Structure formats: structure tokens, C-alpha cells
XYZ file of C-alpha atoms in Angstrom:
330
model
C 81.418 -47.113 148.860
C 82.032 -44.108 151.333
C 85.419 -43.611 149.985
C 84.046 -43.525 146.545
C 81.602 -41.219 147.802
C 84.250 -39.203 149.025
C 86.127 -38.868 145.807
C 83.507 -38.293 144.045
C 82.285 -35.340 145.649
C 85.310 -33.980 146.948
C 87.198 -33.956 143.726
C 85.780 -31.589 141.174
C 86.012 -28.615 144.009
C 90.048 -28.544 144.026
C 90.307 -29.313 140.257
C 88.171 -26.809 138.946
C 89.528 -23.636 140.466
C 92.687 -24.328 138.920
C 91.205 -25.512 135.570
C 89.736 -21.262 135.475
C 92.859 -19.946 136.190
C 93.405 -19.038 132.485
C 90.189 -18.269 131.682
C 90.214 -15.524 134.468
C 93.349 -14.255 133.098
C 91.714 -13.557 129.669
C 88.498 -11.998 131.117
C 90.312 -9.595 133.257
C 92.321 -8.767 129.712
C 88.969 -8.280 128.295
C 88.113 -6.405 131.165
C 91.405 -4.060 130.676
C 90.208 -3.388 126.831
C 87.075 -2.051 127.367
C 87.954 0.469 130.227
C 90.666 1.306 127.302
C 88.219 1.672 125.036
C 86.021 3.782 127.290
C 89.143 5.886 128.426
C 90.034 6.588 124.382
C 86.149 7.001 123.399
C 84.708 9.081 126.771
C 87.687 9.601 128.859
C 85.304 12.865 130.199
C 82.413 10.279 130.845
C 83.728 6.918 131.432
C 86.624 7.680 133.806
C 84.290 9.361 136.676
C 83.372 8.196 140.296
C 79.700 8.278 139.292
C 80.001 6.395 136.382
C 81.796 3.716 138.180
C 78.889 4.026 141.046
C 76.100 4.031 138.420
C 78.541 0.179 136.361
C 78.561 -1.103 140.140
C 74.561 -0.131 140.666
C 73.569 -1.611 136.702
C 75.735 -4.611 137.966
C 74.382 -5.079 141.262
C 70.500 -6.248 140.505
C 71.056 -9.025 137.619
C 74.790 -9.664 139.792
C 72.490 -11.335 142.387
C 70.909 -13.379 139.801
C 73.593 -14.223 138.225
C 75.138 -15.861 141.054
C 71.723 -18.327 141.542
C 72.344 -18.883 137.744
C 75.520 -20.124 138.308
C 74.958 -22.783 141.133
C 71.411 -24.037 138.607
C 74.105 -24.254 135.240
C 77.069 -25.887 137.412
C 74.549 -28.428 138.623
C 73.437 -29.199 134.788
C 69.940 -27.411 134.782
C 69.036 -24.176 133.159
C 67.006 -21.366 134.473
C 64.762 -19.739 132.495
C 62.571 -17.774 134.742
C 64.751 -15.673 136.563
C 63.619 -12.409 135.349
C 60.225 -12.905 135.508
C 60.426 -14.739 139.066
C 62.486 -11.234 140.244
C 59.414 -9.066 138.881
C 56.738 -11.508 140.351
C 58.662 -11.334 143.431
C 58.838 -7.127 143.316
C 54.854 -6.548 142.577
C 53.858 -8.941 145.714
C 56.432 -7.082 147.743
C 54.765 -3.772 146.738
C 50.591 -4.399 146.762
C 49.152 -2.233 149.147
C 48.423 -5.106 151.267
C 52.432 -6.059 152.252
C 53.021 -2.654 152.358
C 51.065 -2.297 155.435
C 52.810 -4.205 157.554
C 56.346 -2.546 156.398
C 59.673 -2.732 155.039
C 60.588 -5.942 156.731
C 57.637 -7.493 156.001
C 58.284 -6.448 152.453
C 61.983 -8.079 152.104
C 60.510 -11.317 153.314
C 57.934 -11.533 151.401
C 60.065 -10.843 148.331
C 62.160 -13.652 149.421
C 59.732 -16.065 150.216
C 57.636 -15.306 146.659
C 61.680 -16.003 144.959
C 62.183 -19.079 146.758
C 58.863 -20.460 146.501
C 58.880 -19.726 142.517
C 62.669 -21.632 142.413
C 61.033 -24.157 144.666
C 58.476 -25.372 141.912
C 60.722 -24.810 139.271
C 62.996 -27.789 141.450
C 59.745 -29.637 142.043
C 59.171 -30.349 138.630
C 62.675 -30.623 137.457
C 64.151 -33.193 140.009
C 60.645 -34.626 140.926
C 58.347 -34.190 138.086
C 61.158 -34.998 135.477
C 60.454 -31.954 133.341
C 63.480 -30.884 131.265
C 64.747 -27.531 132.887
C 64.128 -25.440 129.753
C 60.400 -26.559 129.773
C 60.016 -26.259 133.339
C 61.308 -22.682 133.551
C 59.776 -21.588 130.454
C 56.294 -22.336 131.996
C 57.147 -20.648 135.398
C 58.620 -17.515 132.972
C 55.218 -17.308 131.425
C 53.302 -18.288 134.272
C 55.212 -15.373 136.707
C 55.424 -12.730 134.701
C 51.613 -13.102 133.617
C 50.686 -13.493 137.601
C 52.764 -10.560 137.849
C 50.468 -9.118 135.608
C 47.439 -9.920 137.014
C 48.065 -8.512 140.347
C 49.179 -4.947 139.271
C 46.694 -4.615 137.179
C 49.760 -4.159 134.322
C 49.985 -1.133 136.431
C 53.321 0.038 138.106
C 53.201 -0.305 141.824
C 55.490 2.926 144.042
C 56.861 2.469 147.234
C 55.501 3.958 149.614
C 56.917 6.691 151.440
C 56.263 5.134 155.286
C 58.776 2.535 153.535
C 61.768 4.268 153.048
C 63.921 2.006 154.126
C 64.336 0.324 150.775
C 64.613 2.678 148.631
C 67.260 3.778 151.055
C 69.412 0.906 149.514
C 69.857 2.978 146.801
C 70.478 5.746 147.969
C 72.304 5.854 151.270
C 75.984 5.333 150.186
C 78.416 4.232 152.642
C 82.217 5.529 150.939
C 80.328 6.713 148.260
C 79.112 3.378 146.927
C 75.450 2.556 147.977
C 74.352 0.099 150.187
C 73.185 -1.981 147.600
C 76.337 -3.113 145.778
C 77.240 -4.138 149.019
C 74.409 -6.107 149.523
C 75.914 -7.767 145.849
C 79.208 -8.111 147.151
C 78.048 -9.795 150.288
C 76.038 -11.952 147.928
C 78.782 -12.833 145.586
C 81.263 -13.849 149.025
C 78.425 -15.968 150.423
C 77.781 -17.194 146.891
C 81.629 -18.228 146.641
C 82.059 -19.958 149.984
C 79.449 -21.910 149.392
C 80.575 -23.375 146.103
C 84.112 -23.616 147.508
C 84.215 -24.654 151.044
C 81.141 -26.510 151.483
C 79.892 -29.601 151.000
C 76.664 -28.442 148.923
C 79.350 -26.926 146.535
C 81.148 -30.075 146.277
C 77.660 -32.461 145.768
C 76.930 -29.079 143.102
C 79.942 -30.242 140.691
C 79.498 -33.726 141.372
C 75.722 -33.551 140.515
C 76.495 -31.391 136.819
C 79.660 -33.882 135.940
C 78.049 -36.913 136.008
C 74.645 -36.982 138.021
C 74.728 -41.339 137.463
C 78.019 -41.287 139.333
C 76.614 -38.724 142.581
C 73.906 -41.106 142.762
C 76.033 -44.270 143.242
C 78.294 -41.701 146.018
C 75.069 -41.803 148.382
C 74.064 -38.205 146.818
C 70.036 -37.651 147.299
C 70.681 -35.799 143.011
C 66.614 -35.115 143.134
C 66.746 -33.387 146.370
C 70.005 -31.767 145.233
C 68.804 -30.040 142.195
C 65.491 -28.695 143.395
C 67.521 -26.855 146.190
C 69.596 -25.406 143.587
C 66.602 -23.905 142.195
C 65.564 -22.764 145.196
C 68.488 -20.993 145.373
C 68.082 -19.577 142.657
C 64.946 -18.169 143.461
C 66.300 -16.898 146.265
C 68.623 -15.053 144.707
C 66.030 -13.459 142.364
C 63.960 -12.355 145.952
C 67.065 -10.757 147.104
C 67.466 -8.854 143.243
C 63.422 -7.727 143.332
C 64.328 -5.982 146.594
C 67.565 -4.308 144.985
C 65.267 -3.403 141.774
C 62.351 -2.432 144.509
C 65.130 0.447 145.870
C 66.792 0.985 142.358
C 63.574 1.927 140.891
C 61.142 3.037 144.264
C 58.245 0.527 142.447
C 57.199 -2.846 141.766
C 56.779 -3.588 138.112
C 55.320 -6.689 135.825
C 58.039 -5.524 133.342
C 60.786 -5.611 136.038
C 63.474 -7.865 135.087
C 62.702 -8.055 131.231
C 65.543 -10.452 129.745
C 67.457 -10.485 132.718
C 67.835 -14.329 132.330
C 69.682 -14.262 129.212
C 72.234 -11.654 130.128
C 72.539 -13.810 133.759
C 72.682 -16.739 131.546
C 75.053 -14.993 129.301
C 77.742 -13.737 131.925
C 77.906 -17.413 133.106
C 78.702 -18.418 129.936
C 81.147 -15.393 129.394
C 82.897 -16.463 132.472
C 83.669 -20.031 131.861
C 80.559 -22.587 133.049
C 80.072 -25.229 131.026
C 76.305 -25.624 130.085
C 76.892 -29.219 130.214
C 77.487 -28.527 133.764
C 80.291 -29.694 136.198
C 82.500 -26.702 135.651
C 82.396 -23.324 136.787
C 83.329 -20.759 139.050
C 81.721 -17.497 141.103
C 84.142 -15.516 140.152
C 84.170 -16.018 136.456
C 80.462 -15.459 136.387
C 80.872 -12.125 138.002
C 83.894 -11.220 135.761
C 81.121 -12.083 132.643
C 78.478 -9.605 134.121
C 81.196 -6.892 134.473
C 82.282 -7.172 131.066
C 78.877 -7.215 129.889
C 77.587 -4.366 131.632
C 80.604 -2.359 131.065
C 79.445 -3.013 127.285
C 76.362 -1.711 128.293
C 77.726 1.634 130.096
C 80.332 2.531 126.897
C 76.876 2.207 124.455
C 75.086 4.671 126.145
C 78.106 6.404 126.939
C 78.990 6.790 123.058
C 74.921 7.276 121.998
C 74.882 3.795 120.101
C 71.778 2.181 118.967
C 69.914 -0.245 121.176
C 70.096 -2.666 118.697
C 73.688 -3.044 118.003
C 74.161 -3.702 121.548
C 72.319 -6.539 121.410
C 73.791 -7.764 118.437
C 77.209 -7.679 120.072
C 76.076 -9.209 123.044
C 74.921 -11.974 120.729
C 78.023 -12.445 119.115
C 80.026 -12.492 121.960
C 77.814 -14.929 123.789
C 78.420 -16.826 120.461
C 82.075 -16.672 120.872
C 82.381 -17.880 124.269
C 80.480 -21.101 123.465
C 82.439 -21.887 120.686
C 85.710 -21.242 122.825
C 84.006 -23.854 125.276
C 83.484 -26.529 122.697
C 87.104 -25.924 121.464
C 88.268 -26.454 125.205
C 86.442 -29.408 125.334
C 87.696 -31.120 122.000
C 91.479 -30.350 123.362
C 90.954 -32.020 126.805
C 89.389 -34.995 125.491
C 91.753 -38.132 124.723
């Protein structure tokens, strides 16, 4: 049974990377079209160190997310609350009461509101047997309405005796600012863990076949709420990012963040079925995506037909993944 254990758990983390191989090849293609098309369309614009700074910055808050996103869809949940859990997570950070104590006091307690909100989310997945979508939908309601109720729907400012986090934003070490380093030291962390660990292994096993983990002597409950924690987590770490971005703590921070998090993972190869994935697709997704974004504003297009071409692409990708899917199976 330990060998079988072993297998089990073990196996999915040296087959996948090379499953994604491919895959990355055609996102960084995609990747290589839009700068084109940004070149041809803005070369004035799009080809500037501030515009890269300000793709890298846009990138950086829903980046973090992303990454929790990506453990929670590999593991075969979904997380739906991600964007209101960040904004919950920014307006308890800011109230004049945390604020007192400082900007230490101010990260933590934007962590510990994330965590706590993935926390319950895993409670009542893995414990309460809630499907994930209904489970996250009620903390996304539940959040951003708490959120809500504590500002008063009012924005909150940082103060100015708190400096240090809005000096995330805007202290720039090479000329990048601290904050996209914060996201790439995210993303690393994010990647060893689902590589070279053992929680990364027990992560694929637990989204292939959760039946099969549970016969290899893998606790699946306990499993899947920490991957929600995680995700929370993750969404602490992006209020504090939005927190410097923006100098306040909002109730409307975060507003459909979870589908473009949930999008990019998509985008970059993670099955929703779960079991497959990888970091760096993910990541690859988000760039594409907010690269989109960038050339849109860049080129004065409406709102709206940015959304609609986010929609079709997101489209797209699952039907490539279904395709995949049919092709692989005997």
C-alpha cells in the first residue's frame, strides 16, 4: 500500500511538466503576436519602459491570485471568491483601527483576513461537502457585502504615518517597483511548491482522481481546505499590493478579478477537471491577457469589446482542452 501510495502521488508531478511543454510553446507564440500587434498599432506607446512597468504593475495584483487559483483548479475545486476575499481583506487592513498600530500590523492583518476567508471556503468544501461553486459564491457575496458594511461603501486612504505600503508601489528597485517583485517572488515560491514538494505532488493526485489519493493514505479533506487556504492567502498578499497600487482600501477592490484569475488558468493549460496544470502556464495566461488589456487602452477601444474578446478567447481555450482530451483518450 505505501508503494502504491508512492506512485500515486509521485507520478503526476514528472508527467505533467512535460505534457505543457507544447502548450507553453503556443502561449509564448501568442505572446510574440500581440507585442507585434502592439509594435505595428502603438509602436510610440507600446514599446516604452513605462508601459512595460505599468503591464508588469496591472499584472502583478490579480498575478498573486492567480497563482492561489491555480493550486484550488489543479486540486479539482473552483474559487469563486477571490476578488471579493482580496477587497474584504484591503478595507480591514485600512479601518482606522489597524491603522493604528502600523504598516506591519496592516500586512498581517490582510493576510490573516485572506487566509481565514480561504479557510471557510475549505471548511465547507472538504468538510461541509458544499460544491466549490456554491461555497465560494456565498463567501463572494458574503465578503464583498462585509466589505461593505465596514467602510461604510466608503473608500478607506492610507494613511500617511503608513507609508511603507504604498511605498511598494512606488519605490522601484532597476526601475521596476517593489511590488512585481513581491509577484515574482510569489510566482517562484508558488512553482516550487507545486514542483518539488510533496503538497504539489498530493495537489495533482487529489484533482486526478481524489478516490485513488484516498486509498494512497492521502488525508483529500484536509488536503483541499488547505488549498483554499492558500488561496486566500494569496488574495491577503494581492489586497496589500492593491492597498500600495491604489493608497486605499475599497469594497469595490478586486471587482471580477476571479474570472480573469480563473481565465488565465484556463488560458494557460489547467484542466478544470483538475489534475493538470502548471505555474508557469497560468502566468503566461495572465500576461497574455493583460497585455490584451494594455493594447485596448493603448488603441482607445471600447470597454466592451474587450470583454467580449476576453470571452471568446476564454471560449477557445476550453474547447482546445476538450479537443486534447478526446485525442489522449483510448
Amino acid at each position: 500500500m505505501a508503494e502504491a501510495g508512492r506512485t500515486v502521488a509521485e507520478a503526476p508531478a514528472t508527467a505533467v511538466p512535460r505534457s505543457f511543454e507544447l502548450r507553453h510553446l503556443g502561449l509564448f507564440v501568442a505572446l510574440a503576436l500581440l507585442v507585434a500587434v502592439g509594435l505595428v498599432t502603438r509602436p510610440a506607446a507600446f514599446a516604452t519602459a513605462d508601459n512595460l512597468v505599468s503591464i508588469l504593475s496591472l499584472a502583478a495584483t490579480i498575478g498573486v491570485i492567480t497563482v492561489g487559483a491555480t493550486f484550488v483548479i489543479i486540486g479539482g475545486g473552483i474559487d469563486l471568491s477571490v476578488g471579493a476575499v482580496m477587497a474584504l481583506a484591503s478595507v480591514w487592513a485600512t479601518t482606522v483601527a489597524t491603522q493604528e498600530f502600523g504598516p506591519v500590523v496592516m500586512a498581517i492583518c490582510a493576510l490573516l483576513v485572506g487566509t481565514g476567508a480561504g479557510l471557510v471556503n475549505g471548511l465547507l468544501v472538504a468538510y461541509g461537502r458544499l460544491v466549490p461553486f456554491i461555497a465560494t459564491l456565498a463567501m463572494l457575496v458574503a465578503a464583498r457585502g462585509l466589505a461593505q458594511r465596514m467602510s461604510d461603501r466608503r473608500t478607506q486612504l492610507v494613511s500617511a504615518d503608513n507609508q511603507a505600503i504604498v511605498d511598494l508601489a512606488t519605490t522601484r528597485v532597476l526601475g521596476v517597483p517593489l511590488l512585481v517583485y513581491v509577484f515574482a517572488l510569489v510566482v517562484v515560491l508558488g512553482w516550487v511548491l507545486l514542483n518539488r514538494t510533496t503538497f504539489g505532488r498530493r495537489t495533482y493526485a487529489v484533482g486526478g482522481n481524489p478516490e485513488a489519493a484516498r486509498l494512497a493514505g492521502i488525508d483529500v479533506r484536509r488536503h483541499t481546505m488547505l488549498l483554499y487556504a492558500l488561496s486566500g492567502l494569496c488574495c491577503g498578499i494581492a489586497a496589500i499590493l492593491i492597498m500600495a497600487r491604489t493608497t486605499t482600501g475599497s469594497s469595490t477592490h478586486g471587482d471580477l478579478y476571479e474570472l480573469d484569475a480563473i481565465a488565465a488558468v484556463i488560458i494557460g493549460g489547467t484542466l478544470l477537471t483538475g489534475g493538470r496544470g502548471t505555474i508557469v502556464g497560468s502566468i503566461l495566461g495572465l500576461l497574455i491577457f493583460t497585455i490584451i488589456t494594455n493594447l485596448f487602452i493603448l488603441n482607445g477601444l471600447n470597454t466592451s469589446d474587450q470583454l467580449i474578446a476576453k470571452g471568446l478567447i476564454i471560449v477557445v481555450a476550453v474547447l482546445l482542452q476538450r479537443r486534447n482530451l478526446k485525442e489522449r483518450t483510448p
